[in-house]
């Protein structure tokens, strides 16, 4: 009888020991992830602009997205892209992808044959305080102020790289529904002082300069975001 | 066996049906022709007999993405809708010439109609006379418009700004293409939203 009771208490002790969680060594809180959404505009059935070189805008934006993704991933950022191939993606779907990613930056990449340098466009929606329920078509309104600030950081970086920049605001369906600091970056041909084209948007070296400048701006934005 | 009188009745009814279908088709064609003739008679060019008046055009410049106000002396009709159409036609004519600061083909024929309506609910607002301008662009103009955020935005804003500069009661602008709503102008600028005309009027030579 005593033997059974002893066995019972041994089993209870073993079960109690097993239920106690092992001691976890104290860890520093993890650094919050920094997510960047790259939206290569157009694609699939929607070719976008036809550039002077004959290239379609959708091809140029995808190439820039791939290049920029590599640069940002090498700097330890998590990059979410709206497309990885020549596929049709609805503007609403692009915003859905960006919003699900909880991104700190959303860049919509475009290319054109008009104008010169880089065009940076933030949404023209009037700024508004964030509310619990936000209208889909004007979801960007709570982020417009941040988007304009991001536009300024991108402007400084591109200008530092010797690329002329035009800042503006527009009504672009894809970014109007994004709930993140969102800027549309449109690459136009690079022109010299005589207004002659020195590099097309599909020029590899020109794209590399633009991508490097954008990556530097994103790093700058991350640094500013992490400062207390 | 079908009785003879039923066969005759069937033939008569068939002939009558075909005749009525033919008449209906003929009437439809006539109505269509009448509609086209009505469109043609709309004032695409301001009549020369009208006295010349000063109009302000907000001309876009792709080089620096600016809108610059230019005063023009134009013969303008008295009807506000036709007047708006004539002014916008003059603006698009500037864009269609070679060497334009904002090259867009098409010219004045790119504006099909301009409708001026009371802004819904404006009677209770501080500005009871506010008007909504509905600009109906032609499909040919939109099809030939260069694609790009900057160029499309400048076209939309220069139209909105020019309307507001010449017809100050126009506070809002909407766009149609061949009479129906279209998502974007040429892949970028949103044409489904209502633009606030005053926001398009820049300070002298500044970016919109």
Coordinates of N, CA, C and O in Angstrom, one line a residue, chain A residues 94-203:
Chain A
X94 N -3.3 46.2 -55.5 CA -2.0 46.8 -55.1 C -2.1 47.4 -53.7 O -1.3 47.2 -52.9
X95 N -3.2 48.2 -53.5 CA -3.4 48.8 -52.2 C -3.6 47.8 -51.1 O -3.2 47.9 -50.0
X96 N -4.4 46.7 -51.5 CA -4.6 45.6 -50.5 C -3.3 45.0 -50.0 O -3.0 44.8 -48.8
X97 N -2.4 44.7 -51.0 CA -1.1 44.1 -50.7 C -0.3 45.1 -49.8 O 0.3 44.6 -48.7
X98 N -0.3 46.4 -50.1 CA 0.4 47.3 -49.3 C -0.1 47.4 -47.9 O 0.6 47.5 -46.9
X99 N -1.5 47.4 -47.8 CA -2.1 47.6 -46.5 C -1.9 46.4 -45.6 O -1.8 46.5 -44.4
X100 N -1.9 45.2 -46.2 CA -1.7 44.0 -45.4 C -0.3 43.9 -44.9 O 0.0 43.2 -43.9
X101 N 0.6 44.5 -45.6 CA 2.1 44.4 -45.2 C 2.4 45.3 -44.0 O 3.5 45.2 -43.5
X102 N 1.5 46.3 -43.7 CA 1.8 47.2 -42.6 C 3.1 47.9 -42.8 O 4.0 47.9 -42.0
X103 N 3.3 48.4 -44.0 CA 4.6 49.0 -44.4 C 4.9 50.3 -43.9 O 4.0 51.1 -43.5
X104 N 6.2 50.6 -43.7 CA 6.6 51.9 -43.3 C 6.8 52.9 -44.5 O 6.9 54.1 -44.3
X105 N 7.0 52.3 -45.7 CA 7.1 53.1 -46.9 C 6.4 52.3 -48.1 O 6.6 51.1 -48.2
X106 N 5.7 53.0 -48.9 CA 5.1 52.4 -50.1 C 5.6 53.3 -51.3 O 5.3 54.5 -51.3
X107 N 6.3 52.7 -52.2 CA 6.7 53.4 -53.4 C 6.1 52.9 -54.7 O 6.2 51.7 -54.9
X108 N 5.3 53.7 -55.4 CA 4.7 53.3 -56.6 C 5.7 53.7 -57.8 O 5.9 54.9 -57.9
X109 N 6.2 52.8 -58.5 CA 7.2 53.1 -59.5 C 6.6 53.3 -60.9 O 5.9 52.4 -61.4
X110 N 6.9 54.4 -61.6 CA 6.4 54.7 -62.9 C 7.5 55.2 -63.8 O 8.6 55.5 -63.3
X111 N 7.3 55.2 -65.1 CA 8.3 55.8 -66.1 C 7.5 56.5 -67.2 O 6.3 56.1 -67.5
X112 N 8.1 57.5 -67.7 CA 7.4 58.3 -68.8 C 8.5 58.9 -69.7 O 9.7 58.9 -69.4
X113 N 8.0 59.4 -70.9 CA 8.9 60.0 -71.8 C 8.8 61.5 -71.8 O 9.6 62.2 -72.4
X114 N 7.8 62.0 -71.0 CA 7.7 63.5 -70.9 C 8.4 64.0 -69.7 O 8.5 63.3 -68.7
X115 N 8.8 65.3 -69.8 CA 9.5 65.9 -68.7 C 11.0 65.4 -68.5 O 11.5 64.9 -69.5
X116 N 11.5 65.6 -67.4 CA 12.9 65.2 -67.2 C 13.2 64.9 -65.7 O 12.5 65.3 -64.8
X117 N 14.2 64.0 -65.5 CA 14.6 63.7 -64.1 C 13.6 62.7 -63.5 O 13.0 61.9 -64.1
X118 N 13.4 63.0 -62.2 CA 12.4 62.2 -61.4 C 11.3 63.0 -61.0 O 11.5 64.2 -60.6
X119 N 10.1 62.5 -61.1 CA 8.9 63.2 -60.6 C 8.4 62.5 -59.4 O 8.1 61.3 -59.4
X120 N 8.2 63.2 -58.3 CA 7.7 62.6 -57.0 C 6.3 63.2 -56.8 O 6.2 64.4 -56.6
X121 N 5.4 62.3 -56.7 CA 4.0 62.7 -56.5 C 3.4 62.1 -55.3 O 3.4 60.9 -55.1
X122 N 2.9 62.9 -54.4 CA 2.1 62.4 -53.2 C 0.6 62.6 -53.6 O 0.3 63.3 -54.5
X123 N -0.3 62.0 -52.8 CA -1.7 62.1 -53.1 C -2.2 63.5 -52.8 O -1.7 64.2 -52.0
X124 N -3.2 63.9 -53.7 CA -3.7 65.3 -53.5 C -4.9 65.3 -52.6 O -5.6 66.3 -52.4
X125 N -5.2 64.2 -51.9 CA -6.3 64.2 -50.9 C -5.9 65.1 -49.8 O -4.8 65.1 -49.4
X126 N -6.9 65.8 -49.2 CA -6.7 66.6 -48.1 C -6.3 65.8 -46.9 O -7.0 64.7 -46.6
X127 N -5.4 66.2 -46.0 CA -5.0 65.5 -44.8 C -6.2 65.4 -43.9 O -7.0 66.3 -43.8
X128 N -6.3 64.3 -43.2 CA -7.3 64.1 -42.2 C -6.8 63.2 -41.0 O -5.8 62.5 -41.2
X129 N -7.5 63.4 -39.9 CA -7.1 62.6 -38.7 C -7.5 61.1 -38.9 O -8.5 60.9 -39.5
X130 N -6.6 60.2 -38.5 CA -7.0 58.8 -38.6 C -8.3 58.5 -37.8 O -8.4 59.0 -36.7
X131 N -9.2 57.7 -38.4 CA -10.4 57.3 -37.7 C -10.5 55.8 -37.7 O -9.7 55.1 -38.3
X132 N -11.4 55.3 -36.9 CA -11.5 53.8 -36.7 C -11.9 53.2 -38.1 O -11.4 52.2 -38.5
X133 N -12.9 53.8 -38.7 CA -13.3 53.3 -40.0 C -12.9 54.3 -41.1 O -13.3 55.5 -41.0
X134 N -12.2 53.9 -42.1 CA -11.7 54.8 -43.1 C -12.3 54.4 -44.5 O -12.4 53.2 -44.8
X135 N -12.7 55.4 -45.3 CA -13.2 55.1 -46.6 C -12.1 54.6 -47.5 O -11.0 55.1 -47.4
X136 N -12.4 53.6 -48.2 CA -11.3 52.9 -49.0 C -10.7 53.9 -50.0 O -9.4 53.9 -50.1
X137 N -11.5 54.7 -50.7 CA -10.9 55.5 -51.8 C -10.1 56.7 -51.2 O -9.4 57.4 -52.0
X138 N -10.3 57.0 -49.9 CA -9.5 58.2 -49.4 C -8.7 57.7 -48.2 O -8.4 58.5 -47.3
X139 N -8.4 56.4 -48.1 CA -7.6 55.9 -47.0 C -6.3 56.6 -46.8 O -5.8 56.7 -45.7
X140 N -5.7 57.1 -47.8 CA -4.4 57.8 -47.8 C -4.5 59.1 -47.0 O -3.4 59.6 -46.5
X141 N -5.7 59.6 -46.8 CA -5.8 61.0 -46.2 C -5.1 61.0 -44.8 O -4.6 62.1 -44.4
X142 N -5.2 59.9 -44.0 CA -4.5 60.0 -42.7 C -3.0 59.9 -42.8 O -2.3 60.1 -41.8
X143 N -2.5 59.6 -44.0 CA -1.0 59.4 -44.2 C -0.4 60.5 -45.1 O 0.8 60.4 -45.4
X144 N -1.2 61.4 -45.6 CA -0.7 62.4 -46.6 C 0.4 63.2 -46.0 O 1.4 63.5 -46.7
X145 N 0.3 63.6 -44.7 CA 1.4 64.4 -44.2 C 2.7 63.7 -44.1 O 3.7 64.2 -44.5
X146 N 2.6 62.4 -43.8 CA 3.8 61.6 -43.8 C 4.3 61.4 -45.2 O 5.6 61.4 -45.5
X147 N 3.4 61.2 -46.1 CA 3.8 61.0 -47.5 C 4.6 62.2 -48.1 O 5.5 62.1 -48.8
X148 N 4.1 63.4 -47.7 CA 4.8 64.6 -48.1 C 6.2 64.7 -47.5 O 7.1 65.2 -48.2
X149 N 6.3 64.3 -46.3 CA 7.6 64.3 -45.6 C 8.5 63.3 -46.3 O 9.7 63.6 -46.6
X150 N 8.0 62.1 -46.6 CA 8.8 61.1 -47.3 C 9.2 61.7 -48.7 O 10.3 61.5 -49.1
X151 N 8.3 62.4 -49.3 CA 8.6 63.0 -50.6 C 9.8 63.9 -50.5 O 10.7 64.0 -51.4
X152 N 9.9 64.7 -49.4 CA 11.0 65.6 -49.2 C 12.3 64.8 -49.0 O 13.4 65.2 -49.5
X153 N 12.3 63.7 -48.3 CA 13.5 62.9 -48.1 C 14.0 62.3 -49.4 O 15.2 62.3 -49.7
X154 N 13.0 61.8 -50.2 CA 13.4 61.2 -51.5 C 14.0 62.3 -52.4 O 15.0 62.1 -53.1
X155 N 13.4 63.5 -52.3 CA 13.9 64.7 -53.1 C 15.3 65.0 -52.8 O 16.2 65.1 -53.7
X156 N 15.6 65.0 -51.5 CA 17.0 65.4 -51.1 C 18.0 64.3 -51.6 O 19.1 64.7 -52.1
X157 N 17.6 63.0 -51.5 CA 18.5 62.0 -51.9 C 18.7 62.0 -53.4 O 19.9 61.8 -53.9
X158 N 17.7 62.2 -54.2 CA 17.8 62.2 -55.6 C 18.6 63.4 -56.1 O 19.5 63.3 -57.0
X159 N 18.3 64.6 -55.5 CA 19.1 65.8 -55.8 C 20.6 65.6 -55.5 O 21.5 66.0 -56.2
X160 N 20.9 64.9 -54.4 CA 22.2 64.6 -54.0 C 22.9 63.7 -55.0 O 24.1 63.8 -55.2
X161 N 22.1 62.9 -55.7 CA 22.7 62.0 -56.7 C 22.8 62.7 -58.1 O 23.1 62.1 -59.1
X162 N 22.4 64.0 -58.1 CA 22.5 64.8 -59.4 C 21.4 64.6 -60.3 O 21.5 64.8 -61.5
X163 N 20.2 64.1 -59.8 CA 19.0 63.9 -60.6 C 18.1 65.0 -60.3 O 17.7 65.3 -59.2
X164 N 17.6 65.7 -61.4 CA 16.7 66.8 -61.2 C 15.3 66.2 -60.7 O 14.9 65.1 -61.2
X165 N 14.6 66.9 -59.8 CA 13.4 66.4 -59.2 C 12.3 67.4 -59.4 O 12.5 68.6 -59.3
X166 N 11.1 66.9 -59.7 CA 9.9 67.7 -59.6 C 8.9 67.1 -58.6 O 8.7 65.9 -58.6
X167 N 8.5 68.0 -57.7 CA 7.6 67.5 -56.6 C 6.1 68.0 -57.0 O 5.9 69.1 -57.5
X168 N 5.2 67.2 -56.7 CA 3.8 67.5 -57.0 C 2.8 66.6 -56.2 O 3.2 65.8 -55.5
X169 N 1.5 66.9 -56.4 CA 0.5 66.1 -55.8 C -0.5 65.7 -56.9 O -0.7 66.5 -57.9
X170 N -1.0 64.5 -56.8 CA -1.9 64.1 -57.9 C -2.9 63.1 -57.4 O -2.9 62.7 -56.2
X171 N -3.9 62.8 -58.2 CA -4.9 61.8 -57.9 C -4.6 60.5 -58.6 O -4.9 60.4 -59.8
X172 N -3.9 59.6 -58.0 CA -3.4 58.4 -58.6 C -4.2 57.2 -57.9 O -4.0 57.0 -56.7
X173 N -5.0 56.5 -58.6 CA -5.9 55.5 -57.9 C -5.1 54.6 -57.0 O -5.6 54.3 -55.9
X174 N -4.0 54.0 -57.4 CA -3.3 53.0 -56.5 C -2.9 53.5 -55.2 O -3.1 52.9 -54.2
X175 N -2.4 54.8 -55.1 CA -1.8 55.2 -53.8 C -2.9 55.8 -52.9 O -2.7 56.0 -51.7
X176 N -4.1 56.2 -53.5 CA -5.1 56.8 -52.7 C -5.7 55.9 -51.6 O -6.3 56.4 -50.6
X177 N -5.6 54.6 -51.8 CA -6.1 53.7 -50.8 C -5.1 53.1 -49.9 O -5.4 52.2 -49.2
X178 N -3.9 53.5 -50.0 CA -2.8 52.9 -49.2 C -2.7 53.6 -47.9 O -2.8 54.8 -47.7
X179 N -2.5 52.7 -46.8 CA -2.4 53.2 -45.5 C -1.0 53.2 -45.0 O -0.6 52.4 -44.1
X180 N -0.1 53.9 -45.7 CA 1.3 54.0 -45.4 C 1.8 55.3 -46.0 O 1.1 55.8 -46.9
X181 N 3.0 55.8 -45.6 CA 3.5 56.9 -46.3 C 3.8 56.5 -47.8 O 4.7 55.6 -48.0
X182 N 3.1 57.0 -48.7 CA 3.1 56.5 -50.1 C 3.5 57.7 -51.1 O 2.9 58.8 -51.0
X183 N 4.4 57.4 -52.0 CA 4.9 58.3 -53.0 C 5.0 57.6 -54.3 O 5.5 56.5 -54.4
X184 N 4.5 58.3 -55.4 CA 4.7 57.7 -56.7 C 5.9 58.3 -57.3 O 6.1 59.6 -57.3
X185 N 6.9 57.5 -57.7 CA 8.1 57.9 -58.3 C 8.1 57.7 -59.8 O 8.0 56.5 -60.2
X186 N 8.1 58.7 -60.6 CA 8.1 58.6 -62.0 C 9.4 59.0 -62.6 O 9.9 60.1 -62.4
X187 N 10.0 58.0 -63.3 CA 11.3 58.3 -63.9 C 11.1 58.8 -65.3 O 10.5 58.2 -66.2
X188 N 11.6 60.0 -65.6 CA 11.6 60.6 -66.9 C 13.0 60.6 -67.5 O 13.9 60.4 -66.8
X189 N 13.1 60.9 -68.8 CA 14.5 60.9 -69.4 C 15.4 62.0 -68.7 O 14.9 63.0 -68.2
X190 N 16.6 61.7 -68.6 CA 17.6 62.6 -68.1 C 18.0 63.6 -69.2 O 18.3 63.1 -70.3
X191 N 18.0 64.8 -68.9 CA 18.3 65.8 -70.0 C 19.5 66.7 -69.6 O 19.7 66.9 -68.4
X192 N 20.3 67.1 -70.6 CA 21.4 68.0 -70.3 C 21.0 69.4 -70.4 O 19.8 69.7 -70.5
X193 N 22.0 70.3 -70.3 CA 21.6 71.7 -70.2 C 20.9 72.3 -71.5 O 20.2 73.3 -71.4
X194 N 21.2 71.6 -72.6 CA 20.5 72.0 -73.9 C 19.2 71.3 -74.1 O 18.6 71.3 -75.1
X195 N 18.7 70.6 -73.0 CA 17.4 69.9 -73.0 C 17.4 68.7 -73.9 O 16.4 68.1 -74.3
X196 N 18.6 68.2 -74.3 CA 18.7 67.0 -75.1 C 18.8 65.8 -74.2 O 19.3 65.9 -73.1
X197 N 18.1 64.7 -74.6 CA 18.1 63.5 -73.7 C 19.4 62.9 -73.6 O 20.1 62.5 -74.6
X198 N 19.9 62.7 -72.4 CA 21.2 62.0 -72.2 C 21.0 60.6 -71.7 O 21.9 59.8 -71.8
X199 N 19.9 60.3 -71.1 CA 19.6 58.9 -70.7 C 18.1 58.7 -70.6 O 17.4 59.5 -70.1
X200 N 17.7 57.5 -71.2 CA 16.3 57.2 -71.2 C 16.0 56.4 -69.9 O 16.9 55.9 -69.3
X201 N 14.7 56.4 -69.5 CA 14.4 55.7 -68.3 C 14.8 54.2 -68.3 O 14.9 53.6 -67.2
X202 N 14.9 53.6 -69.4 CA 15.3 52.2 -69.5 C 16.8 52.0 -69.5 O 17.3 50.8 -69.7
X203 N 17.6 53.1 -69.5 CA 19.0 53.0 -69.5 C 19.5 52.4 -68.1 O 19.1 52.9 -67.0

